[in-house]
PDB file of C-alpha atoms and ligand atoms in Angstrom:
ATOM      1  CA  UNK G   1      13.425  -4.542 -13.178  1.00  0.00           C
ATOM      2  CA  UNK G   2      13.615  -1.468 -10.991  1.00  0.00           C
ATOM      3  CA  UNK G   3      14.385  -2.363  -7.236  1.00  0.00           C
ATOM      4  CA  UNK G   4      14.798  -0.436  -4.078  1.00  0.00           C
ATOM      5  CA  UNK G   5      15.919  -1.288  -0.671  1.00  0.00           C
ATOM      6  CA  UNK G   6      14.090   0.031   2.427  1.00  0.00           C
ATOM      7  CA  UNK G   7      16.075  -0.616   5.550  1.00  0.00           C
ATOM      8  CA  UNK G   8      14.950   0.180   9.069  1.00  0.00           C
ATOM      9  CA  UNK G   9      14.490  -1.158  12.515  1.00  0.00           C
ATOM     10  CA  UNK G  10      10.699  -1.589  12.372  1.00  0.00           C
ATOM     11  CA  UNK G  11      10.440  -2.215  16.031  1.00  0.00           C
ATOM     12  CA  UNK G  12       7.586  -2.588  15.339  1.00  0.00           C
ATOM     13  CA  UNK G  13       6.281  -1.704  11.868  1.00  0.00           C
ATOM     14  CA  UNK G  14       3.606   1.080  11.922  1.00  0.00           C
ATOM     15  CA  UNK G  15       1.096   2.365   9.480  1.00  0.00           C
ATOM     16  CA  UNK G  16       3.571   5.003   8.534  1.00  0.00           C
ATOM     17  CA  UNK G  17       6.069   2.480   7.337  1.00  0.00           C
ATOM     18  CA  UNK G  18       3.372   0.559   5.431  1.00  0.00           C
ATOM     19  CA  UNK G  19       2.317   3.682   3.694  1.00  0.00           C
ATOM     20  CA  UNK G  20       5.953   4.397   2.643  1.00  0.00           C
ATOM     21  CA  UNK G  21       6.365   0.656   1.355  1.00  0.00           C
ATOM     22  CA  UNK G  22       3.029   0.971  -0.615  1.00  0.00           C
ATOM     23  CA  UNK G  23       4.133   4.254  -2.269  1.00  0.00           C
ATOM     24  CA  UNK G  24       7.621   2.813  -3.162  1.00  0.00           C
ATOM     25  CA  UNK G  25       5.886  -0.259  -4.653  1.00  0.00           C
ATOM     26  CA  UNK G  26       4.029   2.104  -6.997  1.00  0.00           C
ATOM     27  CA  UNK G  27       7.362   3.407  -8.413  1.00  0.00           C
ATOM     28  CA  UNK G  28       9.442   0.258  -8.165  1.00  0.00           C
ATOM     29  CA  UNK G  29       8.914  -3.397  -9.417  1.00  0.00           C
ATOM     30  CA  UNK G  30      10.530  -4.822  -6.256  1.00  0.00           C
ATOM     31  CA  UNK G  31      10.794  -3.461  -2.760  1.00  0.00           C
ATOM     32  CA  UNK G  32      13.155  -5.214  -0.483  1.00  0.00           C
ATOM     33  CA  UNK G  33      12.325  -4.310   3.202  1.00  0.00           C
ATOM     34  CA  UNK G  34      15.351  -4.900   5.230  1.00  0.00           C
ATOM     35  CA  UNK G  35      15.063  -5.460   8.972  1.00  0.00           C
ATOM     36  CA  UNK G  36      18.484  -4.149  10.126  1.00  0.00           C
ATOM     37  CA  UNK G  37      19.912  -3.288  13.643  1.00  0.00           C
ATOM     38  CA  UNK G  38      21.412  -0.198  14.856  1.00  0.00           C
ATOM     39  CA  UNK G  39      23.954  -0.690  17.661  1.00  0.00           C
ATOM     40  CA  UNK G  40      22.590   2.517  19.062  1.00  0.00           C
ATOM     41  CA  UNK G  41      19.247   1.006  19.719  1.00  0.00           C
ATOM     42  CA  UNK G  42      17.763  -1.593  22.213  1.00  0.00           C
ATOM     43  CA  UNK G  43      15.030  -3.650  20.567  1.00  0.00           C
ATOM     44  CA  UNK G  44      11.704  -4.890  22.063  1.00  0.00           C
ATOM     45  CA  UNK G  45      11.054  -7.393  19.262  1.00  0.00           C
ATOM     46  CA  UNK G  46      13.700  -9.728  17.968  1.00  0.00           C
ATOM     47  CA  UNK G  47      14.878  -9.519  14.407  1.00  0.00           C
ATOM     48  CA  UNK G  48      12.907 -12.600  13.522  1.00  0.00           C
ATOM     49  CA  UNK G  49       9.760 -11.320  15.165  1.00  0.00           C
ATOM     50  CA  UNK G  50      10.121  -7.865  13.339  1.00  0.00           C
ATOM     51  CA  UNK G  51      10.429  -9.816  10.056  1.00  0.00           C
ATOM     52  CA  UNK G  52       7.258 -11.850  10.833  1.00  0.00           C
ATOM     53  CA  UNK G  53       5.285  -8.798  11.754  1.00  0.00           C
ATOM     54  CA  UNK G  54       6.257  -7.096   8.581  1.00  0.00           C
ATOM     55  CA  UNK G  55       5.609 -10.168   6.408  1.00  0.00           C
ATOM     56  CA  UNK G  56       2.049 -10.534   7.849  1.00  0.00           C
ATOM     57  CA  UNK G  57       1.274  -6.801   7.541  1.00  0.00           C
ATOM     58  CA  UNK G  58       2.481  -6.900   3.927  1.00  0.00           C
ATOM     59  CA  UNK G  59       1.210 -10.127   2.812  1.00  0.00           C
ATOM     60  CA  UNK G  60      -1.452  -8.623   0.436  1.00  0.00           C
ATOM     61  CA  UNK G  61       1.108  -6.556  -1.527  1.00  0.00           C
ATOM     62  CA  UNK G  62       3.053  -8.407  -4.265  1.00  0.00           C
ATOM     63  CA  UNK G  63       6.551  -7.387  -5.223  1.00  0.00           C
ATOM     64  CA  UNK G  64       7.433  -6.644  -1.642  1.00  0.00           C
ATOM     65  CA  UNK G  65       9.959  -8.827   0.216  1.00  0.00           C
ATOM     66  CA  UNK G  66      11.191  -8.872   3.696  1.00  0.00           C
ATOM     67  CA  UNK G  67      14.535 -10.020   5.139  1.00  0.00           C
ATOM     68  CA  UNK G  68      16.707  -9.640   8.137  1.00  0.00           C
ATOM     69  CA  UNK G  69      20.248  -8.342   7.969  1.00  0.00           C
ATOM     70  CA  UNK G  70      23.275  -8.490  10.165  1.00  0.00           C
ATOM     71  CA  UNK G  71      25.547  -6.816   7.679  1.00  0.00           C
ATOM     72  CA  UNK G  72      26.140  -3.302   6.413  1.00  0.00           C
ATOM     73  CA  UNK G  73      23.107  -2.183   4.525  1.00  0.00           C
ATOM     74  CA  UNK G  74      25.206  -1.108   1.432  1.00  0.00           C
ATOM     75  CA  UNK G  75      26.690  -4.639   1.366  1.00  0.00           C
ATOM     76  CA  UNK G  76      23.208  -6.127   1.295  1.00  0.00           C
ATOM     77  CA  UNK G  77      22.218  -3.789  -1.424  1.00  0.00           C
ATOM     78  CA  UNK G  78      25.328  -4.784  -3.540  1.00  0.00           C
ATOM     79  CA  UNK G  79      24.599  -8.451  -2.968  1.00  0.00           C
ATOM     80  CA  UNK G  80      21.041  -7.959  -4.108  1.00  0.00           C
ATOM     81  CA  UNK G  81      22.193  -5.841  -7.116  1.00  0.00           C
ATOM     82  CA  UNK G  82      20.222  -2.878  -5.792  1.00  0.00           C
ATOM     83  CA  UNK G  83      21.594   0.631  -6.225  1.00  0.00           C
ATOM     84  CA  UNK G  84      19.042   2.604  -4.413  1.00  0.00           C
ATOM     85  CA  UNK G  85      18.277   2.821  -0.676  1.00  0.00           C
ATOM     86  CA  UNK G  86      14.940   4.517   0.430  1.00  0.00           C
ATOM     87  CA  UNK G  87      14.625   6.390   3.633  1.00  0.00           C
ATOM     88  CA  UNK G  88      11.628   8.202   4.944  1.00  0.00           C
ATOM     89  CA  UNK G  89      11.752  11.668   6.346  1.00  0.00           C
ATOM     90  CA  UNK G  90       8.792  12.858   8.559  1.00  0.00           C
ATOM     91  CA  UNK G  91       9.782  16.293   9.817  1.00  0.00           C
ATOM     92  CA  UNK G  92      12.815  18.534   9.651  1.00  0.00           C
ATOM     93  CA  UNK G  93      14.179  16.874  12.848  1.00  0.00           C
ATOM     94  CA  UNK G  94      14.789  13.667  10.931  1.00  0.00           C
ATOM     95  CA  UNK G  95      16.972  15.513   8.504  1.00  0.00           C
ATOM     96  CA  UNK G  96      20.442  15.611  10.163  1.00  0.00           C
ATOM     97  CA  UNK G  97      20.449  11.938  11.186  1.00  0.00           C
ATOM     98  CA  UNK G  98      19.178  10.949   7.753  1.00  0.00           C
ATOM     99  CA  UNK G  99      21.753  13.042   5.949  1.00  0.00           C
ATOM    100  CA  UNK G 100      24.633  11.633   8.134  1.00  0.00           C
ATOM    101  CA  UNK G 101      23.528   8.133   7.340  1.00  0.00           C
ATOM    102  CA  UNK G 102      23.143   8.713   3.673  1.00  0.00           C
ATOM    103  CA  UNK G 103      26.648  10.428   3.618  1.00  0.00           C
ATOM    104  CA  UNK G 104      28.152   7.286   5.410  1.00  0.00           C
ATOM    105  CA  UNK G 105      26.518   4.898   3.051  1.00  0.00           C
ATOM    106  CA  UNK G 106      27.726   6.973   0.034  1.00  0.00           C
ATOM    107  CA  UNK G 107      31.266   6.905   1.420  1.00  0.00           C
ATOM    108  CA  UNK G 108      31.079   3.109   2.041  1.00  0.00           C
ATOM    109  CA  UNK G 109      29.741   2.527  -1.560  1.00  0.00           C
ATOM    110  CA  UNK G 110      29.599   5.539  -3.925  1.00  0.00           C
ATOM    111  CA  UNK G 111      27.568   3.521  -6.478  1.00  0.00           C
ATOM    112  CA  UNK G 112      24.659   3.291  -4.057  1.00  0.00           C
ATOM    113  CA  UNK G 113      22.356   6.378  -3.732  1.00  0.00           C
ATOM    114  CA  UNK G 114      19.883   7.225  -0.953  1.00  0.00           C
ATOM    115  CA  UNK G 115      16.424   8.328  -2.025  1.00  0.00           C
ATOM    116  CA  UNK G 116      14.349  10.228   0.460  1.00  0.00           C
ATOM    117  CA  UNK G 117      10.519  10.008   0.556  1.00  0.00           C
ATOM    118  CA  UNK G 118       8.508  12.319   2.650  1.00  0.00           C
ATOM    119  CA  UNK G 119       6.170  10.644   5.082  1.00  0.00           C
ATOM    120  CA  UNK G 120       2.492  11.349   4.527  1.00  0.00           C
ATOM    121  CA  UNK G 121       1.349  14.067   6.892  1.00  0.00           C
ATOM    122  CA  UNK G 122      -1.014  11.709   8.494  1.00  0.00           C
ATOM    123  CA  UNK G 123       1.917   9.737   9.761  1.00  0.00           C
ATOM    124  CA  UNK G 124       4.487  12.515  10.290  1.00  0.00           C
ATOM    125  CA  UNK G 125       4.353  12.123  14.096  1.00  0.00           C
ATOM    126  CA  UNK G 126       4.287   8.325  14.447  1.00  0.00           C
ATOM    127  CA  UNK G 127       7.390   6.536  15.575  1.00  0.00           C
ATOM    128  CA  UNK G 128       8.002   3.008  16.804  1.00  0.00           C
ATOM    129  CA  UNK G 129       9.138   4.273  20.157  1.00  0.00           C
ATOM    130  CA  UNK G 130       5.997   6.158  20.668  1.00  0.00           C
ATOM    131  CA  UNK G 131       3.996   3.111  19.887  1.00  0.00           C
ATOM    132  CA  UNK G 132       6.039   0.986  22.306  1.00  0.00           C
ATOM    133  CA  UNK G 133       5.654   3.600  25.007  1.00  0.00           C
ATOM    134  CA  UNK G 134       1.791   3.598  24.579  1.00  0.00           C
ATOM    135  CA  UNK G 135       1.803  -0.162  24.520  1.00  0.00           C
ATOM    136  CA  UNK G 136       3.894  -0.267  27.706  1.00  0.00           C
ATOM    137  CA  UNK G 137       1.242   1.624  29.518  1.00  0.00           C
ATOM    138  CA  UNK G 138      -1.557  -0.598  28.112  1.00  0.00           C
ATOM    139  CA  UNK G 139      -2.839   2.154  25.669  1.00  0.00           C
ATOM    140  CA  UNK G 140      -4.671   1.882  22.540  1.00  0.00           C
ATOM    141  CA  UNK G 141      -2.097   1.474  19.689  1.00  0.00           C
ATOM    142  CA  UNK G 142      -4.710   0.737  17.030  1.00  0.00           C
ATOM    143  CA  UNK G 143      -4.510   4.255  15.449  1.00  0.00           C
ATOM    144  CA  UNK G 144      -0.826   3.619  14.793  1.00  0.00           C
ATOM    145  CA  UNK G 145      -0.218   0.021  13.846  1.00  0.00           C
ATOM    146  CA  UNK G 146      -2.047  -2.925  12.028  1.00  0.00           C
ATOM    147  CA  UNK G 147      -3.939  -5.589  14.138  1.00  0.00           C
ATOM    148  CA  UNK G 148      -1.286  -8.199  14.142  1.00  0.00           C
ATOM    149  CA  UNK G 149       1.217  -5.667  15.563  1.00  0.00           C
ATOM    150  CA  UNK G 150      -1.394  -4.599  18.141  1.00  0.00           C
ATOM    151  CA  UNK G 151      -1.661  -8.071  19.322  1.00  0.00           C
ATOM    152  CA  UNK G 152       1.989  -8.797  19.340  1.00  0.00           C
ATOM    153  CA  UNK G 153       2.530  -5.633  21.500  1.00  0.00           C
ATOM    154  CA  UNK G 154      -0.149  -6.751  23.961  1.00  0.00           C
ATOM    155  CA  UNK G 155       1.530 -10.161  24.303  1.00  0.00           C
ATOM    156  CA  UNK G 156       5.000  -8.657  24.897  1.00  0.00           C
ATOM    157  CA  UNK G 157       3.706  -6.357  27.687  1.00  0.00           C
ATOM    158  CA  UNK G 158       1.398  -8.908  29.350  1.00  0.00           C
TER     159      UNK G 158
HETATM  160  N1  COA O 201       6.544   6.007   9.661  1.00  0.00           N
HETATM  161  C1  COA O 201       6.747   5.722  11.014  1.00  0.00           C
HETATM  162  N2  COA O 201       7.910   5.839  11.547  1.00  0.00           N
HETATM  163  C2  COA O 201       8.910   6.391  10.906  1.00  0.00           C
HETATM  164  C3  COA O 201       8.859   6.692   9.549  1.00  0.00           C
HETATM  165  C4  COA O 201       7.545   6.575   8.899  1.00  0.00           C
HETATM  166  N3  COA O 201       7.253   6.894   7.733  1.00  0.00           N
HETATM  167  N4  COA O 201       9.980   7.142   9.150  1.00  0.00           N
HETATM  168  C5  COA O 201      10.816   7.064  10.122  1.00  0.00           C
HETATM  169  N5  COA O 201      10.193   6.607  11.272  1.00  0.00           N
HETATM  170  C6  COA O 201      10.639   6.229  12.523  1.00  0.00           C
HETATM  171  C7  COA O 201      10.855   4.931  12.998  1.00  0.00           C
HETATM  172  O1  COA O 201       9.617   4.524  13.651  1.00  0.00           O
HETATM  173  C8  COA O 201      11.921   5.008  13.996  1.00  0.00           C
HETATM  174  O2  COA O 201      11.422   5.507  15.278  1.00  0.00           O
HETATM  175  P1  COA O 201      11.999   5.126  16.630  1.00  0.00           P
HETATM  176  O3  COA O 201      13.461   5.756  16.684  1.00  0.00           O
HETATM  177  O4  COA O 201      11.156   5.760  17.650  1.00  0.00           O
HETATM  178  O5  COA O 201      12.143   3.669  16.699  1.00  0.00           O
HETATM  179  C9  COA O 201      12.819   6.178  13.431  1.00  0.00           C
HETATM  180  O6  COA O 201      12.058   6.860  12.454  1.00  0.00           O
HETATM  181  C10 COA O 201      14.004   5.796  12.705  1.00  0.00           C
HETATM  182  O7  COA O 201      13.944   4.459  12.489  1.00  0.00           O
HETATM  183  P2  COA O 201      14.391   3.603  11.216  1.00  0.00           P
HETATM  184  O8  COA O 201      13.835   4.190   9.980  1.00  0.00           O
HETATM  185  O9  COA O 201      13.878   2.203  11.512  1.00  0.00           O
HETATM  186  O10 COA O 201      15.840   3.786  11.315  1.00  0.00           O
HETATM  187  P3  COA O 201      16.817   3.310  12.417  1.00  0.00           P
HETATM  188  O11 COA O 201      17.666   4.551  12.754  1.00  0.00           O
HETATM  189  O12 COA O 201      16.226   2.522  13.446  1.00  0.00           O
HETATM  190  O13 COA O 201      17.673   2.222  11.635  1.00  0.00           O
HETATM  191  C11 COA O 201      19.318   1.288  10.179  1.00  0.00           C
HETATM  192  C12 COA O 201      18.802   2.489  11.024  1.00  0.00           C
HETATM  193  C13 COA O 201      19.025   0.044  11.020  1.00  0.00           C
HETATM  194  C14 COA O 201      18.577   1.162   8.896  1.00  0.00           C
HETATM  195  C15 COA O 201      20.820   1.480  10.078  1.00  0.00           C
HETATM  196  O14 COA O 201      21.313   1.613  11.333  1.00  0.00           O
HETATM  197  C16 COA O 201      21.446   0.405   9.239  1.00  0.00           C
HETATM  198  O15 COA O 201      21.391   0.423   8.143  1.00  0.00           O
HETATM  199  N6  COA O 201      22.038  -0.494  10.027  1.00  0.00           N
HETATM  200  C17 COA O 201      22.731  -1.660   9.539  1.00  0.00           C
HETATM  201  C18 COA O 201      24.239  -1.431   9.681  1.00  0.00           C
HETATM  202  C19 COA O 201      24.723  -0.196   8.725  1.00  0.00           C
HETATM  203  O16 COA O 201      24.837  -0.370   7.574  1.00  0.00           O
HETATM  204  N7  COA O 201      25.076   0.807   9.400  1.00  0.00           N
HETATM  205  C20 COA O 201      25.613   1.982   8.773  1.00  0.00           C
HETATM  206  C21 COA O 201      24.574   2.915   8.449  1.00  0.00           C
HETATM  207  S1  COA O 201      25.212   4.418   7.939  1.00  0.00           S
END
């Protein structure tokens, strides 16, 4: 069984992430979506909330699993016997950050490779922080996120 780990903050999940997950699922039997935290970020949704939003957004796709992590991503990959990490690249501005993360992960565990997947051009300029900013000003987030996420954002900013 071919598996891949797709880690991210998903604060919140957007149409761009869902597109990446669907495309990964075409190539892999199992896609494990990992809700991880970066100490560099402050989150709007708790880890449990981000997991729930992902699960309800992805419920119609089999072979996709979601879990939270409070460990190093490479350690989770090893525990799950997964040797590939997927990261999505939208524009050239993502490169340096992604390259540094892939390099660090490689140094932490040389047996685990990072695979980059280009974001579809339709979603190249979506980011979770952009979505949160629109929601904070009571703007329409429906072009960027699924209905359940739109509702959750409205509730957060009530
Ligand atoms: N569609 C929409 N948005 C996309 C996207 C796509 N296809 N591809 C990237 N993004 C955006 C995200 O929305 C996010 O936007 P934001 O910064 O405005 O919130 C941004 O790209 C990057 O987010 P994400 O992919 O979620 O990565 P991250 O930097 O938030 O998370 C972790 C990094 C959590 C995966 C990483 O820190 C990690 O693995 N942490 C666990 C601890 C660990 O192992 N640390 C060592 C890592 S070297």
